[in-house]
Each structure stands twice: as structure tokens, then as C-alpha cells.
PDB file of C-alpha atoms in Angstrom:
ATOM      1  CA  MET A   1      81.922  90.594 122.352  1.00  0.00           C
ATOM      2  CA  THR A   2      85.018  92.254 121.035  1.00  0.00           C
ATOM      3  CA  SER A   3      84.952  92.683 116.681  1.00  0.00           C
ATOM      4  CA  ARG A   4      87.723  91.097 114.991  1.00  0.00           C
ATOM      5  CA  THR A   5      88.769  92.773 111.351  1.00  0.00           C
ATOM      6  CA  LEU A   6      88.844  90.132 108.361  1.00  0.00           C
ATOM      7  CA  TYR A   7      90.603  91.797 105.282  1.00  0.00           C
ATOM      8  CA  LEU A   8      89.684  88.987 102.818  1.00  0.00           C
ATOM      9  CA  PHE A   9      92.003  89.622  99.088  1.00  0.00           C
ATOM     10  CA  GLY A  10      90.399  88.376  95.496  1.00  0.00           C
ATOM     11  CA  SER A  11      92.431  88.240  92.309  1.00  0.00           C
ATOM     12  CA  ALA A  12      90.823  87.160  89.410  1.00  0.00           C
ATOM     13  CA  ALA A  13      90.535  82.589  89.237  1.00  0.00           C
ATOM     14  CA  PRO A  14      87.590  81.348  89.953  1.00  0.00           C
ATOM     15  CA  PRO A  15      87.386  80.509  93.196  1.00  0.00           C
ATOM     16  CA  VAL A  16      86.987  84.542  93.594  1.00  0.00           C
ATOM     17  CA  PHE A  17      83.077  83.489  92.521  1.00  0.00           C
ATOM     18  CA  ASP A  18      82.684  82.186  95.958  1.00  0.00           C
ATOM     19  CA  ILE A  19      83.315  85.082  97.441  1.00  0.00           C
ATOM     20  CA  ALA A  20      79.560  85.694  98.890  1.00  0.00           C
ATOM     21  CA  THR A  21      80.015  82.107 100.202  1.00  0.00           C
ATOM     22  CA  VAL A  22      83.085  82.703 101.846  1.00  0.00           C
ATOM     23  CA  ILE A  23      82.101  86.342 103.299  1.00  0.00           C
ATOM     24  CA  GLY A  24      79.948  84.145 105.164  1.00  0.00           C
ATOM     25  CA  ASP A  25      81.331  81.054 106.384  1.00  0.00           C
ATOM     26  CA  ALA A  26      84.420  83.962 107.456  1.00  0.00           C
ATOM     27  CA  GLN A  27      80.873  86.089 109.401  1.00  0.00           C
ATOM     28  CA  SER A  28      79.452  83.022 110.880  1.00  0.00           C
ATOM     29  CA  ARG A  29      83.386  82.791 113.205  1.00  0.00           C
ATOM     30  CA  GLY A  30      82.725  86.347 114.374  1.00  0.00           C
ATOM     31  CA  TRP A  31      84.369  88.401 111.878  1.00  0.00           C
ATOM     32  CA  ASP A  32      83.578  91.516 110.654  1.00  0.00           C
ATOM     33  CA  VAL A  33      84.851  91.073 106.794  1.00  0.00           C
ATOM     34  CA  ARG A  34      86.654  93.677 104.518  1.00  0.00           C
ATOM     35  CA  LEU A  35      86.704  93.173 100.712  1.00  0.00           C
ATOM     36  CA  GLY A  36      88.860  93.589  98.951  1.00  0.00           C
ATOM     37  CA  LEU A  37      90.170  92.810  95.301  1.00  0.00           C
ATOM     38  CA  THR A  38      92.408  92.950  92.330  1.00  0.00           C
ATOM     39  CA  PRO A  39      90.863  95.502  89.304  1.00  0.00           C
ATOM     40  CA  THR A  40      90.178  91.787  87.375  1.00  0.00           C
ATOM     41  CA  ALA A  41      88.567  89.842  89.640  1.00  0.00           C
ATOM     42  CA  ALA A  42      86.317  93.791  90.847  1.00  0.00           C
ATOM     43  CA  ARG A  43      85.141  93.821  86.845  1.00  0.00           C
ATOM     44  CA  TRP A  44      84.266  89.735  86.972  1.00  0.00           C
ATOM     45  CA  LEU A  45      82.204  90.891  90.059  1.00  0.00           C
ATOM     46  CA  ASP A  46      80.201  93.677  89.593  1.00  0.00           C
ATOM     47  CA  ALA A  47      76.985  92.311  88.886  1.00  0.00           C
ATOM     48  CA  GLN A  48      77.672  91.122  92.862  1.00  0.00           C
ATOM     49  CA  LYS A  49      79.252  94.459  93.141  1.00  0.00           C
ATOM     50  CA  THR A  50      75.844  95.694  96.319  1.00  0.00           C
ATOM     51  CA  GLU A  51      75.232  91.973  97.397  1.00  0.00           C
ATOM     52  CA  LEU A  52      78.630  91.997  98.446  1.00  0.00           C
ATOM     53  CA  GLU A  53      78.742  95.990 100.076  1.00  0.00           C
ATOM     54  CA  ARG A  54      75.545  95.116 102.104  1.00  0.00           C
ATOM     55  CA  LEU A  55      77.090  91.574 102.896  1.00  0.00           C
ATOM     56  CA  THR A  56      79.742  93.033 103.882  1.00  0.00           C
ATOM     57  CA  GLY A  57      78.688  96.831 105.429  1.00  0.00           C
ATOM     58  CA  GLY A  58      80.851  98.067 103.400  1.00  0.00           C
ATOM     59  CA  PRO A  59      82.603  99.587 100.339  1.00  0.00           C
ATOM     60  CA  VAL A  60      83.970  96.671  98.927  1.00  0.00           C
ATOM     61  CA  ARG A  61      87.429  98.178  96.717  1.00  0.00           C
ATOM     62  CA  SER A  62      90.562  97.574  94.313  1.00  0.00           C
ATOM     63  CA  GLU A  63      91.519 100.969  94.468  1.00  0.00           C
ATOM     64  CA  TYR A  64      93.953 103.495  96.453  1.00  0.00           C
ATOM     65  CA  LYS A  65      92.213 105.560  97.977  1.00  0.00           C
ATOM     66  CA  SER A  66      93.059 108.970  97.234  1.00  0.00           C
ATOM     67  CA  PRO A  67      95.443 110.690  99.695  1.00  0.00           C
ATOM     68  CA  GLY A  68      94.400 112.684 102.406  1.00  0.00           C
ATOM     69  CA  GLU A  69      90.645 110.733 101.484  1.00  0.00           C
ATOM     70  CA  LEU A  70      89.375 109.457 104.817  1.00  0.00           C
ATOM     71  CA  ASP A  71      89.890 105.134 105.242  1.00  0.00           C
ATOM     72  CA  VAL A  72      86.124 103.558 105.905  1.00  0.00           C
ATOM     73  CA  TRP A  73      87.524 100.042 107.122  1.00  0.00           C
ATOM     74  CA  PRO A  74      88.643  99.365 110.059  1.00  0.00           C
ATOM     75  CA  LYS A  75      92.168  98.342 110.856  1.00  0.00           C
ATOM     76  CA  ALA A  76      92.400  94.206 109.751  1.00  0.00           C
ATOM     77  CA  ASP A  77      93.983  91.811 112.912  1.00  0.00           C
ATOM     78  CA  VAL A  78      94.202  89.192 110.274  1.00  0.00           C
ATOM     79  CA  ILE A  79      94.298  89.249 105.887  1.00  0.00           C
ATOM     80  CA  LEU A  80      93.300  85.978 103.697  1.00  0.00           C
ATOM     81  CA  MET A  81      94.695  86.398 100.224  1.00  0.00           C
ATOM     82  CA  ALA A  82      92.541  84.145  98.734  1.00  0.00           C
ATOM     83  CA  SER A  83      92.068  82.980  96.031  1.00  0.00           C
ATOM     84  CA  ALA A  84      96.330  84.505  94.186  1.00  0.00           C
ATOM     85  CA  THR A  85      96.980  84.562  91.356  1.00  0.00           C
ATOM     86  CA  PHE A  86     100.463  83.904  89.913  1.00  0.00           C
ATOM     87  CA  ASN A  87     100.815  87.283  89.518  1.00  0.00           C
ATOM     88  CA  THR A  88      99.724  88.352  92.164  1.00  0.00           C
ATOM     89  CA  ILE A  89     101.896  85.637  94.676  1.00  0.00           C
ATOM     90  CA  ASN A  90     105.426  87.458  91.824  1.00  0.00           C
ATOM     91  CA  GLU A  91     103.969  90.967  92.359  1.00  0.00           C
ATOM     92  CA  TRP A  92     103.567  90.513  96.419  1.00  0.00           C
ATOM     93  CA  ALA A  93     106.933  88.623  97.171  1.00  0.00           C
ATOM     94  CA  LEU A  94     108.709  91.295  94.336  1.00  0.00           C
ATOM     95  CA  GLY A  95     106.571  94.168  96.150  1.00  0.00           C
ATOM     96  CA  LEU A  96     104.911  95.404  93.067  1.00  0.00           C
ATOM     97  CA  THR A  97     101.991  97.606  94.469  1.00  0.00           C
ATOM     98  CA  SER A  98     100.179  99.137  91.914  1.00  0.00           C
ATOM     99  CA  LYS A  99      97.071  97.053  93.036  1.00  0.00           C
ATOM    100  CA  PHE A 100      95.893  97.919  95.858  1.00  0.00           C
ATOM    101  CA  VAL A 101      95.269  94.737  97.313  1.00  0.00           C
ATOM    102  CA  VAL A 102      98.866  93.994  97.097  1.00  0.00           C
ATOM    103  CA  GLY A 103     100.290  97.301  98.548  1.00  0.00           C
ATOM    104  CA  VAL A 104      97.704  96.400 101.621  1.00  0.00           C
ATOM    105  CA  CYS A 105      99.316  92.682 102.081  1.00  0.00           C
ATOM    106  CA  ALA A 106     102.913  93.976 100.890  1.00  0.00           C
ATOM    107  CA  GLU A 107     102.384  97.734 103.532  1.00  0.00           C
ATOM    108  CA  GLY A 108     100.555  94.337 105.596  1.00  0.00           C
ATOM    109  CA  ILE A 109     103.640  92.760 106.592  1.00  0.00           C
ATOM    110  CA  GLY A 110     106.288  95.720 108.411  1.00  0.00           C
ATOM    111  CA  GLU A 111     102.880  96.641 110.495  1.00  0.00           C
ATOM    112  CA  GLY A 112     103.148  93.125 111.932  1.00  0.00           C
ATOM    113  CA  ILE A 113      99.964  92.394 110.964  1.00  0.00           C
ATOM    114  CA  PRO A 114      99.189  89.096 110.359  1.00  0.00           C
ATOM    115  CA  LEU A 115      98.947  87.621 106.384  1.00  0.00           C
ATOM    116  CA  VAL A 116      97.511  83.822 105.127  1.00  0.00           C
ATOM    117  CA  THR A 117      97.588  83.760 101.578  1.00  0.00           C
ATOM    118  CA  MET A 118      96.902  80.366  99.176  1.00  0.00           C
ATOM    119  CA  PRO A 119      97.345  80.632  95.997  1.00  0.00           C
ATOM    120  CA  CYS A 120      95.566  79.174  93.322  1.00  0.00           C
ATOM    121  CA  VAL A 121      97.713  78.456  90.017  1.00  0.00           C
ATOM    122  CA  ASN A 122      97.660  76.382  87.364  1.00  0.00           C
ATOM    123  CA  ALA A 123     100.077  73.312  87.198  1.00  0.00           C
ATOM    124  CA  ALA A 124     101.745  74.658  84.183  1.00  0.00           C
ATOM    125  CA  TYR A 125     102.316  77.531  86.469  1.00  0.00           C
ATOM    126  CA  ALA A 126     103.693  75.694  88.551  1.00  0.00           C
ATOM    127  CA  GLN A 127     106.649  75.142  86.373  1.00  0.00           C
ATOM    128  CA  HIS A 128     107.903  78.546  86.715  1.00  0.00           C
ATOM    129  CA  ARG A 129     110.708  78.808  89.086  1.00  0.00           C
ATOM    130  CA  ARG A 130     109.334  82.258  89.584  1.00  0.00           C
ATOM    131  CA  LEU A 131     106.587  80.642  91.605  1.00  0.00           C
ATOM    132  CA  ASP A 132     108.221  78.871  94.341  1.00  0.00           C
ATOM    133  CA  ARG A 133     110.583  81.750  94.872  1.00  0.00           C
ATOM    134  CA  SER A 134     107.670  84.340  95.670  1.00  0.00           C
ATOM    135  CA  VAL A 135     106.084  80.804  97.912  1.00  0.00           C
ATOM    136  CA  ALA A 136     109.846  80.588  99.743  1.00  0.00           C
ATOM    137  CA  GLU A 137     110.213  84.823  99.730  1.00  0.00           C
ATOM    138  CA  LEU A 138     106.048  84.917 101.883  1.00  0.00           C
ATOM    139  CA  ARG A 139     107.268  82.724 104.385  1.00  0.00           C
ATOM    140  CA  GLU A 140     110.364  83.690 104.529  1.00  0.00           C
ATOM    141  CA  MET A 141     108.607  87.329 105.746  1.00  0.00           C
ATOM    142  CA  GLY A 142     105.867  85.668 107.946  1.00  0.00           C
ATOM    143  CA  VAL A 143     103.109  85.048 105.952  1.00  0.00           C
ATOM    144  CA  THR A 144     100.658  81.938 106.288  1.00  0.00           C
ATOM    145  CA  VAL A 145     101.458  80.745 102.564  1.00  0.00           C
ATOM    146  CA  LEU A 146      99.245  77.302 102.106  1.00  0.00           C
ATOM    147  CA  TYR A 147     100.671  75.795  98.817  1.00  0.00           C
ATOM    148  CA  GLY A 148     101.206  72.287  98.315  1.00  0.00           C
ATOM    149  CA  GLU A 149     100.183  68.937 101.183  1.00  0.00           C
ATOM    150  CA  GLY A 150      97.465  70.913 103.428  1.00  0.00           C
ATOM    151  CA  GLY A 151      96.372  73.423 101.182  1.00  0.00           C
ATOM    152  CA  PHE A 152      95.903  73.972  97.808  1.00  0.00           C
ATOM    153  CA  VAL A 153      97.957  71.044  95.140  1.00  0.00           C
ATOM    154  CA  PRO A 154      98.780  72.955  91.468  1.00  0.00           C
ATOM    155  CA  ASN A 155      95.699  71.041  89.239  1.00  0.00           C
ATOM    156  CA  GLN A 156      95.942  70.372  85.713  1.00  0.00           C
ATOM    157  CA  PRO A 157      95.510  73.505  83.032  1.00  0.00           C
ATOM    158  CA  GLY A 158      91.234  73.529  82.953  1.00  0.00           C
ATOM    159  CA  GLU A 159      91.043  70.488  85.514  1.00  0.00           C
ATOM    160  CA  LYS A 160      88.569  71.716  88.179  1.00  0.00           C
ATOM    161  CA  LYS A 161      88.471  70.409  91.721  1.00  0.00           C
ATOM    162  CA  PRO A 162      87.087  72.586  95.025  1.00  0.00           C
ATOM    163  CA  TYR A 163      89.455  75.564  95.446  1.00  0.00           C
ATOM    164  CA  PRO A 164      90.330  74.460  99.557  1.00  0.00           C
ATOM    165  CA  TRP A 165      88.213  77.518 101.076  1.00  0.00           C
ATOM    166  CA  ALA A 166      87.910  75.582 104.850  1.00  0.00           C
ATOM    167  CA  ALA A 167      91.339  75.028 105.218  1.00  0.00           C
ATOM    168  CA  ALA A 168      91.676  79.271 104.313  1.00  0.00           C
ATOM    169  CA  LEU A 169      89.806  80.437 107.130  1.00  0.00           C
ATOM    170  CA  ALA A 170      91.287  77.540 109.139  1.00  0.00           C
ATOM    171  CA  ALA A 171      94.386  79.513 109.064  1.00  0.00           C
ATOM    172  CA  VAL A 172      92.634  83.059 109.742  1.00  0.00           C
ATOM    173  CA  GLU A 173      91.709  81.387 112.857  1.00  0.00           C
ATOM    174  CA  GLY A 174      95.174  79.926 113.591  1.00  0.00           C
ATOM    175  CA  ARG A 175      96.992  83.779 113.149  1.00  0.00           C
TER     176      ARG A 175
END
């Protein structure tokens, strides 16, 4: 059986705390999962890092490797950036790649790697016009953005609703 590699990237939003379950769900669908996190998300999950590395069979990454250093991850067949914060979506659309996961996603567009993202923003952030512009930019570049009906629908600040991880993994399967 041919192994399919999924890069699962997460930002510092509450759904990132479900990432171990999402890894298991993706693996049950036949994916070899590699986990990348923004620096803040990595700090949030620091106590789980050993277990996450055991689950994925590789290092959890939140920083670029050094020049000349070998990449220990296999090449991605698909990249899923979820949950993606307001900041992450905007950085990616604008090509601001100081964060490892954003840089890999930006480069993935040029490499033709199928990309899926699902924001996690509250209704207050959703009112900022940059978000709609960034979502449109990413879609124009071929990224599947699960935002709105059928994906993530913004909630009110402080409101807790289940994050639609199943929709994200279904979109990955479709790519």
C-alpha cells in the first residue's frame, strides 16, 4: 500500500487542543501524519509534545530547520492548516512567512501541493475586511478554504461551538 503523507498544521486557537484525536482520525483514513504548529500553539501543547511525536512517528515542528540540515519529514501529499487563526490566514495570504507552518503553506502553493485550510475566528474578527480579502486571495491561489456554510462559521467572542474537524478531513480526502 502506498503511504499518503498529510502535513497537519495548527495555530493557537482552542481546537488545537483536539489535535491528538485529529491525528488518530487522519491515520484511520490511511494518512501518515506530520504535525507542525505555530510557536504559540507549540507552547500550548508543550506538555503533550512527546505523546504527539509518538503518535506521528516524527518530530513536531514549529521552526524552520537550519540551512543544510536534512528534512526528516517525507514530502506532503496534502497540507491541512487547521485551525487557522485570523493572524495565520492573513500572514499566509500576504506571503509573510516568518512562521514555519505559514512558510511551508506559502511554498506549497508554488509546488502544487493540495492545500486545505479552515479558519477559527470569532465574529468580531470576521468583521475585519482583511479576513474576507485573505480568504478570497487564498481561494484564488487554489487553496480550499472551508469558511462559511459547510466549513467554519464564526462564533461570538467567548462562545464555544464544536470545531468541524470532520469537514476538514473530508476536504483533505477530496484533494
